[in-house]
Coordinates of C-alpha atoms and ligand atoms in Angstrom, one line a residue:
X1 CA -13.7 16.5 18.8
X2 CA -10.8 18.2 17.1
X3 CA -9.3 19.2 20.4
X4 CA -6.0 17.7 21.7
X5 CA -6.7 16.3 25.2
X6 CA -5.2 18.3 28.0
X7 CA -3.1 15.4 29.2
X8 CA -0.9 15.7 26.1
X9 CA 0.0 19.3 26.9
X10 CA 3.5 20.0 28.3
X11 CA 3.1 23.0 30.6
X12 CA 5.7 25.7 30.6
X13 CA 7.6 24.1 27.8
X14 CA 5.5 24.5 24.7
X15 CA 1.8 25.2 24.1
X16 CA 1.0 22.2 21.9
X17 CA -2.2 23.9 20.7
X18 CA -0.3 26.8 19.3
X19 CA 2.5 24.8 17.8
X20 CA 3.0 25.0 14.1
X21 CA 5.6 22.4 13.2
X22 CA 6.3 19.6 10.8
X23 CA 7.5 17.3 13.5
X24 CA 5.1 14.5 14.3
X25 CA 1.7 13.8 12.8
X26 CA -1.1 16.3 13.1
X27 CA -3.9 15.2 15.5
X28 CA -6.0 12.5 13.9
X29 CA -9.3 14.1 14.8
X30 CA -8.6 16.8 12.2
X31 CA -9.1 14.2 9.5
X32 CA -12.2 12.3 10.5
X33 CA -15.1 12.5 8.1
X34 CA -17.9 14.7 9.6
X35 CA -20.3 11.7 10.1
X36 CA -17.6 9.9 12.2
X37 CA -16.9 13.0 14.2
X38 CA -20.6 13.5 14.8
X39 CA -21.1 9.9 16.0
X40 CA -17.7 9.3 17.6
X41 CA -17.9 6.5 20.1
X42 CA -21.6 6.0 19.4
X43 CA -21.7 3.3 16.7
X44 CA -24.3 0.5 16.8
X45 CA -23.1 -2.1 14.3
X46 CA -21.5 -2.8 11.0
X47 CA -22.3 -5.1 8.2
X48 CA -20.1 -6.6 5.4
X49 CA -22.1 -6.2 2.2
X50 CA -19.6 -7.7 -0.2
X51 CA -15.8 -8.6 0.0
X52 CA -14.8 -5.0 -0.5
X53 CA -17.7 -3.1 0.9
X54 CA -19.1 -2.6 4.5
X55 CA -21.4 -0.2 6.1
X56 CA -21.2 1.2 9.7
X57 CA -24.4 2.3 11.3
X58 CA -24.5 4.7 14.2
X59 CA -27.1 4.8 17.0
X60 CA -28.4 8.0 15.4
X61 CA -29.1 6.1 12.2
X62 CA -26.3 7.8 10.3
X63 CA -24.3 5.5 8.0
X64 CA -20.9 5.4 6.4
X65 CA -19.8 3.0 3.7
X66 CA -16.2 1.7 3.3
X67 CA -14.9 0.5 0.0
X68 CA -11.5 -1.3 0.4
X69 CA -8.9 -1.8 -2.3
X70 CA -5.5 -3.3 -2.3
X71 CA -2.5 -1.0 -2.6
X72 CA 0.9 -1.8 -4.1
X73 CA 2.4 -0.2 -1.0
X74 CA 5.2 1.6 -2.8
X75 CA 3.1 4.3 -4.4
X76 CA 4.1 6.8 -7.1
X77 CA 2.9 10.4 -6.8
X78 CA 0.8 9.8 -9.8
X79 CA -1.1 6.9 -8.1
X80 CA -1.4 9.0 -4.9
X81 CA -3.0 11.8 -6.9
X82 CA -5.3 9.4 -8.6
X83 CA -6.4 8.0 -5.3
X84 CA -6.9 11.5 -3.9
X85 CA -8.9 12.6 -6.9
X86 CA -11.2 9.6 -6.5
X87 CA -11.7 10.4 -2.9
X88 CA -12.5 14.0 -3.8
X89 CA -15.1 12.9 -6.3
X90 CA -16.9 10.4 -4.1
X91 CA -15.9 10.7 -0.5
X92 CA -15.6 14.5 0.1
X93 CA -11.8 13.9 0.2
X94 CA -11.9 11.2 2.9
X95 CA -9.9 8.0 2.6
X96 CA -7.5 6.2 4.8
X97 CA -4.7 3.6 4.7
X98 CA -5.1 0.7 7.1
X99 CA -2.1 -0.7 9.0
X100 CA -1.7 -3.3 6.2
X101 CA -1.9 -0.6 3.6
X102 CA -5.3 -1.4 2.3
X103 CA -6.9 1.8 0.9
X104 CA -10.3 2.5 2.3
X105 CA -12.6 5.1 0.7
X106 CA -15.1 6.4 3.2
X107 CA -18.5 7.4 1.6
X108 CA -21.2 9.2 3.4
X109 CA -23.7 9.4 0.5
X110 CA -25.1 6.0 -0.4
X111 CA -25.8 7.1 -4.0
X112 CA -22.0 7.5 -4.6
X113 CA -21.1 3.9 -3.5
X114 CA -21.8 2.1 -6.8
X115 CA -20.3 4.8 -9.0
X116 CA -17.2 4.7 -6.8
X117 CA -17.0 0.9 -7.2
X118 CA -17.5 1.2 -11.0
X119 CA -14.7 3.8 -11.3
X120 CA -12.3 1.7 -9.1
X121 CA -13.0 -1.4 -11.3
X122 CA -12.5 0.7 -14.5
X123 CA -9.2 1.9 -13.1
X124 CA -8.1 -1.7 -12.3
X125 CA -8.0 -1.3 -8.5
X126 CA -8.5 -4.7 -6.8
X127 CA -11.5 -4.4 -4.5
X128 CA -11.9 -6.8 -1.5
X129 CA -10.1 -7.8 1.6
X130 CA -12.9 -7.2 4.2
X131 CA -13.9 -9.9 6.6
X132 CA -12.7 -13.6 6.5
X133 CA -10.3 -13.4 3.6
X134 CA -6.8 -12.3 2.7
X135 CA -6.0 -8.7 3.4
X136 CA -3.5 -6.5 1.6
X137 CA 0.0 -7.7 2.3
X138 CA 2.1 -5.3 4.3
X139 CA 5.8 -5.1 3.8
X140 CA 8.8 -3.2 5.2
X141 CA 10.7 -0.7 3.1
X142 CA 13.1 -3.0 1.3
X143 CA 16.0 -1.8 -0.9
X144 CA 14.1 1.3 -1.9
X145 CA 14.6 3.0 1.5
X146 CA 16.7 0.6 3.6
X147 CA 20.3 -0.7 3.3
X148 CA 20.1 -4.0 5.1
X149 CA 17.4 -5.8 3.1
X150 CA 17.9 -9.5 2.5
X151 CA 15.0 -9.8 0.1
X152 CA 13.2 -7.5 -2.4
X153 CA 10.1 -7.1 -0.2
X154 CA 7.7 -5.5 -2.7
X155 CA 8.5 -8.0 -5.4
X156 CA 8.1 -11.0 -3.0
X157 CA 4.7 -9.5 -2.0
X158 CA 3.7 -9.2 -5.6
X159 CA 4.5 -12.9 -6.2
X160 CA 2.5 -14.0 -3.2
X161 CA -0.5 -11.7 -3.7
X162 CA -0.7 -12.9 -7.4
X163 CA -1.1 -16.4 -6.0
X164 CA -3.8 -15.6 -3.4
X165 CA -5.6 -12.7 -5.1
X166 CA -8.8 -14.6 -5.4
X167 CA -8.9 -14.9 -1.6
X168 CA -8.8 -11.1 -1.5
X169 CA -11.5 -10.4 -4.1
X170 CA -14.0 -13.2 -3.7
X171 CA -13.2 -16.5 -1.8
X172 CA -13.4 -16.8 1.9
X173 CA -11.0 -18.2 4.5
X174 CA -12.0 -19.6 8.0
X175 CA -11.0 -16.3 9.5
X176 CA -9.0 -13.3 8.2
X177 CA -5.5 -14.2 6.9
X178 CA -2.9 -11.5 7.4
X179 CA 0.4 -11.8 5.4
X180 CA 3.4 -9.7 6.0
X181 CA 7.0 -9.4 4.7
X182 CA 10.0 -8.0 6.6
X183 CA 13.1 -7.7 4.5
X184 CA 15.6 -8.5 7.3
X185 CA 15.5 -9.8 10.8
X186 CA 15.2 -6.3 12.3
X187 CA 11.7 -6.9 11.2
X188 CA 10.2 -3.4 11.3
X189 CA 7.1 -5.0 9.8
X190 CA 4.2 -6.9 11.3
X191 CA 5.8 -10.3 10.9
X192 CA 5.6 -11.3 14.5
X193 CA 1.9 -10.8 14.6
X194 CA 0.8 -12.1 11.2
X195 CA -0.8 -15.4 10.2
X196 CA 1.7 -16.1 7.5
X197 CA 4.8 -14.0 7.2
X198 CA 8.3 -13.9 5.6
X199 CA 11.6 -12.6 7.0
X200 CA 14.5 -11.9 4.8
X201 CA 17.6 -13.5 6.3
X202 CA 21.3 -13.1 5.8
X203 CA 23.4 -16.2 6.4
X204 CA 27.0 -14.9 6.1
X205 CA 29.2 -12.7 8.2
X206 CA 29.5 -9.0 7.1
X207 CA 32.5 -8.6 4.8
X208 CA 35.0 -6.3 6.5
X209 CA 36.4 -3.7 4.2
X210 CA 39.6 -3.1 6.3
X211 CA 41.0 -0.5 4.0
X212 CA 37.9 1.7 4.3
X213 CA 36.9 1.0 7.9
X214 CA 39.2 3.6 9.4
X215 CA 37.9 6.2 6.9
X216 CA 34.2 5.8 7.2
X217 CA 33.4 4.1 10.5
X218 CA 33.8 4.8 14.2
X219 CA 35.1 2.0 16.3
X220 CA 32.9 2.6 19.4
X221 CA 29.7 3.0 17.6
X222 CA 30.3 0.0 15.4
X223 CA 31.1 -2.2 18.4
X224 CA 28.1 -0.8 20.3
X225 CA 25.8 -1.5 17.4
X226 CA 26.3 -5.3 17.7
X227 CA 23.7 -6.8 20.0
X228 CA 25.8 -10.0 20.6
X229 CA 29.1 -8.3 21.3
X230 CA 30.6 -10.1 18.3
X231 CA 32.7 -7.2 17.2
X232 CA 36.1 -6.5 18.8
X233 CA 39.0 -4.2 17.8
X234 CA 41.7 -5.3 15.4
X235 CA 44.5 -2.8 16.3
X236 CA 47.0 -4.2 13.8
X237 CA 44.7 -3.5 10.9
X238 CA 43.1 -0.4 12.5
X239 CA 39.9 -2.1 11.9
X240 CA 37.7 -4.7 13.7
X241 CA 37.2 -8.5 13.9
X242 CA 33.9 -10.4 14.0
X243 CA 33.5 -13.5 16.1
X244 CA 31.6 -16.0 13.8
X245 CA 30.4 -17.9 16.9
X246 CA 28.5 -14.8 18.1
X247 CA 27.3 -13.2 14.9
X248 CA 23.6 -13.6 14.2
X249 CA 23.7 -11.9 10.8
X250 CA 21.4 -9.1 11.8
X251 CA 23.1 -6.4 9.8
X252 CA 23.0 -3.8 12.6
X253 CA 26.7 -3.1 12.3
X254 CA 26.2 -2.2 8.6
X255 CA 23.6 0.4 9.7
X256 CA 26.4 2.4 11.4
X257 CA 29.4 1.3 9.4
X258 CA 29.2 1.1 5.6
X259 CA 32.5 -0.8 5.5
X260 CA 30.6 -3.9 6.8
X261 CA 28.3 -4.9 3.9
X262 CA 26.2 -8.0 4.6
X263 CA 23.9 -8.4 1.6
X264 CA 24.8 -11.5 -0.3
X265 CA 23.0 -12.5 -3.5
X266 CA 24.0 -16.2 -3.2
X267 CA 23.2 -16.9 0.5
X268 CA 20.5 -14.4 1.5
X269 CA 17.0 -15.8 1.5
X270 CA 13.6 -16.1 3.2
X271 CA 12.3 -17.7 6.3
X272 CA 8.5 -18.3 6.8
X273 CA 6.9 -17.8 10.2
X274 CA 3.2 -18.6 11.0
X275 CA 0.5 -18.2 13.6
X276 CA 0.8 -14.6 14.8
X277 CA -2.2 -12.3 15.5
X278 CA -2.9 -9.0 17.0
X279 CA -6.5 -9.4 18.1
X280 CA -7.7 -10.4 21.5
X281 CA -10.7 -12.3 20.2
X282 CA -11.0 -15.8 21.8
X283 CA -7.3 -15.8 22.6
X284 CA -4.6 -13.2 23.6
X285 CA -2.4 -11.9 20.8
X286 CA 0.0 -14.6 19.5
X287 CA 3.5 -14.5 18.2
X288 CA 4.3 -16.2 15.0
X289 CA 6.7 -19.2 15.1
X290 CA 9.2 -20.6 12.6
X291 CA 7.7 -22.9 9.9
X292 CA 10.4 -22.8 7.2
X293 CA 14.0 -21.9 8.2
X294 CA 15.3 -21.0 4.7
X295 CA 14.2 -20.7 1.1
X296 CA 16.3 -19.2 -1.6
X297 CA 15.8 -15.7 -3.1
X298 CA 14.6 -16.6 -6.5
X299 CA 13.3 -13.5 -8.2
X300 CA 11.1 -12.4 -9.9
X301 CA 8.5 -15.0 -8.8
X302 CA 10.0 -16.7 -5.7
X303 CA 8.5 -20.1 -6.7
X304 CA 9.9 -22.0 -3.7
X305 CA 8.4 -19.5 -1.3
X306 CA 5.1 -19.4 -3.1
X307 CA 4.9 -23.2 -3.1
X308 CA 5.6 -23.5 0.6
X309 CA 3.0 -20.8 1.3
X310 CA 0.5 -22.7 -0.8
X311 CA 1.1 -25.8 1.4
X312 CA 0.4 -23.9 4.6
X313 CA -2.5 -22.0 3.2
X314 CA -4.3 -25.0 1.7
X315 CA -3.8 -27.1 4.9
X316 CA -5.3 -24.2 6.9
X317 CA -8.3 -23.9 4.6
X318 CA -8.9 -27.7 4.7
X319 CA -8.3 -28.2 8.4
X320 CA -9.3 -25.1 10.3
X321 CA -12.7 -24.6 12.0
X322 CA -14.7 -21.6 11.1
X323 CA -13.3 -18.5 12.9
X324 CA -10.0 -20.1 13.7
X325 CA -6.9 -18.0 12.8
X326 CA -3.9 -19.8 11.6
X327 CA -2.2 -19.8 15.0
X328 CA -5.3 -21.1 16.7
X329 CA -5.6 -23.9 14.2
X330 CA -2.0 -24.9 14.7
X331 CA -2.4 -24.8 18.5
X332 CA -5.4 -27.0 18.3
X333 CA -3.9 -29.7 16.0
X334 CA -0.4 -29.4 17.5
X335 CA 2.9 -28.5 15.7
X336 CA 3.7 -32.2 15.0
X337 CA 0.6 -32.4 12.9
X338 CA 1.2 -29.0 11.3
X339 CA 4.4 -30.4 9.8
X340 CA 2.6 -33.6 8.8
X341 CA -0.4 -31.9 7.1
X342 CA 1.7 -29.2 5.3
X343 CA 4.4 -31.6 4.3
X344 CA 7.0 -29.1 5.3
X345 CA 10.3 -30.6 6.6
X346 CA 11.0 -30.4 10.4
X347 CA 14.7 -29.3 10.7
X348 CA 17.2 -28.7 13.5
X349 CA 16.5 -24.9 13.2
X350 CA 13.1 -25.5 14.6
X351 CA 14.5 -26.7 18.0
X352 CA 14.7 -23.9 20.4
X353 CA 17.9 -24.6 22.4
X354 CA 18.6 -21.1 23.6
X355 CA 20.0 -21.3 27.1
X356 CA 17.4 -18.9 28.6
X357 CA 14.5 -20.2 26.6
X358 CA 12.7 -21.7 29.6
X359 CA 12.3 -18.1 30.9
X360 CA 10.8 -17.0 27.6
X361 CA 8.3 -19.6 26.8
X362 CA 5.8 -17.1 25.6
X363 CA 8.1 -14.8 23.7
X364 CA 10.3 -17.1 21.7
X365 CA 9.7 -17.1 18.0
X366 CA 10.4 -20.8 17.8
X367 CA 8.4 -23.7 19.4
X368 CA 9.1 -26.4 21.8
X369 CA 7.9 -30.0 21.9
X370 CA 5.6 -30.1 24.9
X371 CA 5.8 -33.9 25.5
Ligands
SF4_1 S1 13.1 -5.1 7.8 FE1 15.3 -4.7 7.9 S2 15.9 -4.2 5.7 FE2 13.6 -4.1 5.9 S3 13.2 -2.0 6.1 FE3 13.3 -2.9 8.2 S4 15.4 -2.7 8.9 FE4 15.4 -2.3 6.7
SF4_2 S1 25.7 -8.8 11.7 FE1 24.8 -8.3 13.7 S2 25.6 -9.9 15.1 FE2 26.9 -9.9 13.3 S3 28.6 -8.6 13.8 FE3 27.0 -7.3 12.7 S4 25.8 -6.4 14.4 FE4 27.0 -8.1 15.3

């Protein structure tokens, strides 16, 4: 281990082994705990000992314990230093972030497991999330790094996680429940493949700042940024026009042209999609589908979104068989019954009337009545 496989070398261009650069991540094998390096690909089993603790056992008999805690996702340098110090103290410096931003402390010495848990508890880290329960909620960057957000992703996650925290720390669900938030329809998060997920949506056209357009935007790049060809030149104004019939409020044009702001505190909001999963267990990966077309942005606690989520979550807990993911449960009972048991309204936005939908049965994010 620790070597970059030969197939990744680019002969005669650059010797990757020798390269010293800050472009791209360093090879992961440089960061594996020694016990994982030693037993790489040679693990026998694992056991979940409590909601936030599991142990992996290698064929050699070696063991490594994982203690999982939730992260607030947007981390201060102070919190990162605190996490690193804890890892230095108990884990020889080894910890990792999962794809959903759980923090996992990797402990090779069993005698350090309980002291680590005690210190995490004392420092108010929330321990749990392993196995059939709610995991840390992953979200996209939101306003802190991105310009096209329709919802304050981290605040919405806080409101949801506060509601379901006991399903992270103690209670079980039929199978794991993955939540995700994307703050606009560009969806750079895991919304399409999460059990219950939220998408920030804009519902109004970008507002064209004709006076500034010619000063800060390029016509070709602005037109090219629009995936639906809704943008055409407006020579009289030395600006552009937007066809409201074609615009899908994605905000792409604002990415390249600051004279087209789209964020709207009155009309932006949240859609809820359900039933996605990444894993191949029992069924292939599933895309999430639309459950609620629009709920208002209502910070700081988003009561409408939390209430709708509660309906979906409780119906799933009550109706799913053991090991069924949300999408598998819905597939078994049918979408008609999903709306009946959750009490969520079925609206015209749920009907997929896209002209080419028949070619994309398995990729559409909305559903069709089958009979
Ligand atoms: S989902 Fe949209 S707003 Fe959020 S970070 Fe990604 S591109 Fe930006
Ligand atoms: S919001 Fe999206 S669809 Fe609408 S004009 Fe801009 S790029 Fe085109």
